[in-house]
Coordinates of C-alpha atoms in Angstrom, one line a residue:
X1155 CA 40.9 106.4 -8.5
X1156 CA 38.9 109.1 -10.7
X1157 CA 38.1 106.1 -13.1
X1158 CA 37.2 104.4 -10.6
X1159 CA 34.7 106.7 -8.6
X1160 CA 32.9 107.8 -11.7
X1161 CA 32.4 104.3 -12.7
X1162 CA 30.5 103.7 -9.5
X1163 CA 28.6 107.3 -9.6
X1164 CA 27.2 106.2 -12.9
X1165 CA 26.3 102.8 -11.4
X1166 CA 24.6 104.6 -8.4
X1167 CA 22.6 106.8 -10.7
X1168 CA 21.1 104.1 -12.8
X1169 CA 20.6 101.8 -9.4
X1170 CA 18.6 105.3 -8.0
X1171 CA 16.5 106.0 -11.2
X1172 CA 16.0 102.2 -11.9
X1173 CA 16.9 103.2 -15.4
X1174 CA 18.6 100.1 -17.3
X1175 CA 22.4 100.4 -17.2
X1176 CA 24.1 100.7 -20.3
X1177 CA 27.7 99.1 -20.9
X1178 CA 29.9 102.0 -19.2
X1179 CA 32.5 104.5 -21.4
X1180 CA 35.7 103.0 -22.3
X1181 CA 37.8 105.3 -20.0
X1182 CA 35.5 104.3 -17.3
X1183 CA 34.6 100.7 -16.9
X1184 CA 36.2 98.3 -15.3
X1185 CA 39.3 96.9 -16.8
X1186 CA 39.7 93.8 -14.7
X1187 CA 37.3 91.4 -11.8
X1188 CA 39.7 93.3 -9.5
X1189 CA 38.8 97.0 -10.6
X1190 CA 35.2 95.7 -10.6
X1191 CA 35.9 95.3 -7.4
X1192 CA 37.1 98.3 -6.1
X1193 CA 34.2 100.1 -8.2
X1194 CA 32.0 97.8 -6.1
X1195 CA 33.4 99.1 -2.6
X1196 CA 33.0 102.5 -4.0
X1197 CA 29.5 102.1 -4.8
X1198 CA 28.4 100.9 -1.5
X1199 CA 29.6 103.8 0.3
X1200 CA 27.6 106.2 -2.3
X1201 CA 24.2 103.9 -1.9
X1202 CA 24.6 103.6 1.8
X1203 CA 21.6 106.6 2.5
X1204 CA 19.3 104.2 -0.2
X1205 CA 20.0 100.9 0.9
X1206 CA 21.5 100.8 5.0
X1207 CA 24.8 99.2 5.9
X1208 CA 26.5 96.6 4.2
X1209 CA 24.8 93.3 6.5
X1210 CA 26.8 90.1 4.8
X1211 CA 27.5 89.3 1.0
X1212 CA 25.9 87.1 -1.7
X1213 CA 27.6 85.0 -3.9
X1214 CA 27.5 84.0 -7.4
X1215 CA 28.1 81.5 -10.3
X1216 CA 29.0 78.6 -7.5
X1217 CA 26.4 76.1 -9.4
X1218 CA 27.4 74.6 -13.4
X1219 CA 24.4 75.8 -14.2
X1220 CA 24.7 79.5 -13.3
X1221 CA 28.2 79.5 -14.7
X1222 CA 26.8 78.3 -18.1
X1223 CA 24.0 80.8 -18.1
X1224 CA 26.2 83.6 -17.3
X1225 CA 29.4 82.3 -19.2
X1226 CA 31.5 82.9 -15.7
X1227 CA 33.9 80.2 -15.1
X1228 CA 34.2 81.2 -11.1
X1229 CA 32.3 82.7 -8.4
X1230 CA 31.7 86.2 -7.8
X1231 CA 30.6 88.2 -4.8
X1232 CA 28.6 91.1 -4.5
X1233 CA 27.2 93.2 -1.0
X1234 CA 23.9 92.1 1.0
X1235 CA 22.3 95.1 2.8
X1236 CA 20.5 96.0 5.7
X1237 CA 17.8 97.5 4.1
X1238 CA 16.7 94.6 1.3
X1239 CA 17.0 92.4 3.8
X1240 CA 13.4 90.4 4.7
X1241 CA 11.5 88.3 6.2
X1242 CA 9.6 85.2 4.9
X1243 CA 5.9 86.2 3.6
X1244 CA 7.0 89.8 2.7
X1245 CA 5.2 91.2 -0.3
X1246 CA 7.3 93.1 -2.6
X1247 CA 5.8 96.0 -5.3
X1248 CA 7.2 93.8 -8.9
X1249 CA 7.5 97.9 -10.0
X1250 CA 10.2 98.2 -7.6
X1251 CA 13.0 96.6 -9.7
X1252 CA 14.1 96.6 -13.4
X1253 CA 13.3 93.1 -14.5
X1254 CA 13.3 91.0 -10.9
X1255 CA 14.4 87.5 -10.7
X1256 CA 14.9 84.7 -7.6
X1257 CA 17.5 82.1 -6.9
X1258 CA 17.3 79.2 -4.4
X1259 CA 19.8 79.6 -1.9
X1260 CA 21.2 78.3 1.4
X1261 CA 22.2 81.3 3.4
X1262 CA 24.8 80.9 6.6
X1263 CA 24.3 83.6 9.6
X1264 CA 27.9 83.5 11.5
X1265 CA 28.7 83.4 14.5
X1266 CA 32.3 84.9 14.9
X1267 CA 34.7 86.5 12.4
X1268 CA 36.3 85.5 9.8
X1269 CA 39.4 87.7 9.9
X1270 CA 42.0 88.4 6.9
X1271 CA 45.2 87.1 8.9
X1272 CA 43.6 83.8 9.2
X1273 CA 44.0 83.3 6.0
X1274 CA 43.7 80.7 4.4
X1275 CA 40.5 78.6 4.7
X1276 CA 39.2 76.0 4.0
X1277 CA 35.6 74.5 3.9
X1278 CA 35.9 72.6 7.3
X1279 CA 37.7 75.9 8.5
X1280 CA 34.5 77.9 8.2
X1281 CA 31.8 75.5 9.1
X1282 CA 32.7 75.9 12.4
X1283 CA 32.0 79.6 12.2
X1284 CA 28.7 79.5 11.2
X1285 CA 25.6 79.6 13.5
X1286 CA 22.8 78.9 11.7
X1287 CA 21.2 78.2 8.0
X1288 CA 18.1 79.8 6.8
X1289 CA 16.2 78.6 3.5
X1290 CA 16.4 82.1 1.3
X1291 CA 15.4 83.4 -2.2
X1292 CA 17.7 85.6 -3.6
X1293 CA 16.2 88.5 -5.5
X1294 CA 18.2 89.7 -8.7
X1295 CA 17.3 93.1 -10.7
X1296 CA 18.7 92.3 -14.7
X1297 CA 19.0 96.2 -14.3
X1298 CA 21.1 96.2 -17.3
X1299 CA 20.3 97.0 -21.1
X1300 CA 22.0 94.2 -22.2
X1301 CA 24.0 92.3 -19.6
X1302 CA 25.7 89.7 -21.6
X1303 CA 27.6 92.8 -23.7
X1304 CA 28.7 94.4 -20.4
X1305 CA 31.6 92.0 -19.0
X1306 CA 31.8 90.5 -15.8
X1307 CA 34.3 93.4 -14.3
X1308 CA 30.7 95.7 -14.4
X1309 CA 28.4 92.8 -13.8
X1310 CA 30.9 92.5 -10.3
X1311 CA 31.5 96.0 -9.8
X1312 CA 27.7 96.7 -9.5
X1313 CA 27.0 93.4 -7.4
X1314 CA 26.6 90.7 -9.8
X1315 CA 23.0 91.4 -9.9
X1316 CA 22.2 91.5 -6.3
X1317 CA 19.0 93.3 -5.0
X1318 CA 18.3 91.9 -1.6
X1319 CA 17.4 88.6 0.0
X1320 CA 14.3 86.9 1.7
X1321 CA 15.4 84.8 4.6
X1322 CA 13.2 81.9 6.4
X1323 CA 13.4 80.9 9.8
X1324 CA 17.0 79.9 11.1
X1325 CA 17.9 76.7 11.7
X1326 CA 21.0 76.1 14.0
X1327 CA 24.0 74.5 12.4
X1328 CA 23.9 71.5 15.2
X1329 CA 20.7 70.8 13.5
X1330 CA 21.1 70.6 10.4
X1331 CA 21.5 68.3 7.6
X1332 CA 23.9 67.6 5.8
X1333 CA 23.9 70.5 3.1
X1334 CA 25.1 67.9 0.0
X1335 CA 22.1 66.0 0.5
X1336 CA 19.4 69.0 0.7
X1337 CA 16.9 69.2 -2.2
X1338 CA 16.1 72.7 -2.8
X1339 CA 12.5 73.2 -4.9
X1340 CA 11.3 76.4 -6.5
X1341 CA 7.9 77.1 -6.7
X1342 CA 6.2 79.2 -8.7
X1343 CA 2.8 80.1 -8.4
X1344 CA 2.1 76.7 -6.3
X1345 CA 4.0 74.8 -9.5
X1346 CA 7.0 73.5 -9.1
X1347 CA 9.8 75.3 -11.7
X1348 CA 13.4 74.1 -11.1
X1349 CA 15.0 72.1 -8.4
X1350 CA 19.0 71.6 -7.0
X1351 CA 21.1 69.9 -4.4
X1352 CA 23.4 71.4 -1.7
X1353 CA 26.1 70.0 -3.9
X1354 CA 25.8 72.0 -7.0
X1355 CA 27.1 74.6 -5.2
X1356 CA 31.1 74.4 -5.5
X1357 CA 30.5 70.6 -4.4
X1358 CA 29.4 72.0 -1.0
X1359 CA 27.7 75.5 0.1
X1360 CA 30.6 75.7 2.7
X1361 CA 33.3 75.5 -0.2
X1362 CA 31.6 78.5 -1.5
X1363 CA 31.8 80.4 1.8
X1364 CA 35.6 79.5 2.1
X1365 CA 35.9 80.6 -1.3
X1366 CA 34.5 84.4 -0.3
X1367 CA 36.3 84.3 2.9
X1368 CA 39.6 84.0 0.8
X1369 CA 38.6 86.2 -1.8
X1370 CA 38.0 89.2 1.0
X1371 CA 41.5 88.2 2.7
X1372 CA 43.2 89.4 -0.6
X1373 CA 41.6 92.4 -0.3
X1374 CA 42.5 92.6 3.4
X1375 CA 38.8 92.6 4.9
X1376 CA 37.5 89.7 6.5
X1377 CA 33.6 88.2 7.5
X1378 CA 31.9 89.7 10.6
X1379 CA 30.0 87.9 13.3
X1380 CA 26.3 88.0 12.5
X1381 CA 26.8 88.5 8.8
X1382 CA 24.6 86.7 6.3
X1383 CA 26.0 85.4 3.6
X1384 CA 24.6 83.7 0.6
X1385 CA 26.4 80.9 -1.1
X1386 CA 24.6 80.3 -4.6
X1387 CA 21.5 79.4 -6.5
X1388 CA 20.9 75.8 -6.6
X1389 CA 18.8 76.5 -9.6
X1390 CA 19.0 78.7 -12.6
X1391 CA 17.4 82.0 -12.3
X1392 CA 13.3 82.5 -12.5
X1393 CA 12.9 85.3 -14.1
X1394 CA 9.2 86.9 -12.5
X1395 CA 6.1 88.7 -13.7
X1396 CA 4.1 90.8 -11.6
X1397 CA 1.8 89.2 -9.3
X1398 CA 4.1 85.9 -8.9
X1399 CA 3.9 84.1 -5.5
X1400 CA 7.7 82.7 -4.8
X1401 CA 8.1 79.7 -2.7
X1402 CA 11.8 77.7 -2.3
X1403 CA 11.5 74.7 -0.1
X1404 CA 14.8 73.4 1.0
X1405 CA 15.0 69.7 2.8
X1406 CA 15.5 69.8 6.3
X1407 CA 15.7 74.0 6.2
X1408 CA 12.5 74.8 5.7
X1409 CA 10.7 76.9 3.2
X1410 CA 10.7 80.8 2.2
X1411 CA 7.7 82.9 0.6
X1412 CA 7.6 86.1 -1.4
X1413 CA 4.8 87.5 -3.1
X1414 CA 6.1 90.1 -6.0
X1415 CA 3.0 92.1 -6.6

């Protein structure tokens, strides 16, 4: 457990000082997606004072395209928290992060638990846990000095890029579409950049939340009511330059904006 708490402290210090995170010492990093994982818990507990509680999860390389681009075969979860959390319109300082990126994503609110000994589940399972959808970007951080030389156990263990989310206006599950057929645009600077479908994600956003709700059962933890989670990018990231107005308009969700300034 040394290893692993003095893998997350040197996480935590480069997430504090936004200084670019170089690969870790040999005796230290991760030596497996399950110690990243571990690592991971530990480093929420030590951010907890910069960040707030732990509010949902987000959830990565669910799309072909994101696995190519980050040479991940499988998804990968990472923490969603209180304080990152915001509303649509916000206006973020660009200096705030190391190199800041957004994803199109279709975020689920629940609306009871999903607990470890109900293990395990499938898509159909969890659909009928969730309450509502809301259109989201996700923002990354590349906070790395080289990501692709760091492995995905440290990529995972410090939240597989994760640096908070913008969330549009809910829209009951009742509602809503059908996610496979949902057209998500992403608009930069009023021009339109990159587009996906609900079903580039797993084959279906909800695959993608069964897939975390198993993954957290192995570890013997479970999804909360009133959690947000985040099932993917329909698109590949958009990496952003300061002053960059962010707009993802998803079919029948709604739209999101963020300004990066």
């Amino acid at each position: 457990m040394d290893r692993i708490l003095a893998a997350a402290k040197a996480i935590a210090t480069a997430r504090r000082s936004r200084a670019p995170l170089k690969a870790l010492a040999k005796d230290v990093a991760p030596r497996d997606e399950a110690e990243g994982y571990l690592v991971q818990r530990a480093l929420h507990d030590l951010l907890r004072s910069q960040v707030g509680s732990l509010v949902g999860y987000k959830i990565g390389c669910t799309s072909a395209v994101m696995q190519q681009y980050l040479d991940i075969p499988h998804p990968c979860g990472g923490g969603i928290f209180e304080k990152v959390v915001h509303d649509s319109g916000v206006r973020l300082p660009h200096g705030d992060y190391v190199h800041v990126g957004v994803e199109c994503e279709i975020a689920v609110r629940l609306a009871r638990n999903l607990t470890a000994g109900d293990a395990p589940f499938t898509a159909e399972w969890v659909a009928g846990a969730i309450e509502a959808y809301h259109p989201a970007i996700e923002i990354v951080d590349d906070r790395y000095v080289k990501w692709e030389t760091l492995g995905a156990p440290t990529l995972v263990a410090d939240d597989f890029f994760a640096a908070g989310c913008v969330l549009g206006p809910a829209v009951p599950r009742i509602t809503a579409p059908d996610l496979l057929s949902v057209t998500g645009r992403a608009i930069i600077n009023g021009e339109e950049v990159s587009r996906g479908t609900g079903a580039d994600v797993l084959g279906h956003p909800h695959n993608a939340l069964a897939w975390l709700a198993n993954h957290l059962a192995a570890e013997g933890r479970g999804l909360h009511a009133g959690q947000i989670v985040l099932t993917g990018s329909l698109v590949k990231t958009i990496w952003l330059k300061a002053g960059d107005a962010v707009v993802m308009e998803l079919d029948g969700l709604g739209k999101v904006e963020a300004t990066f300034a």
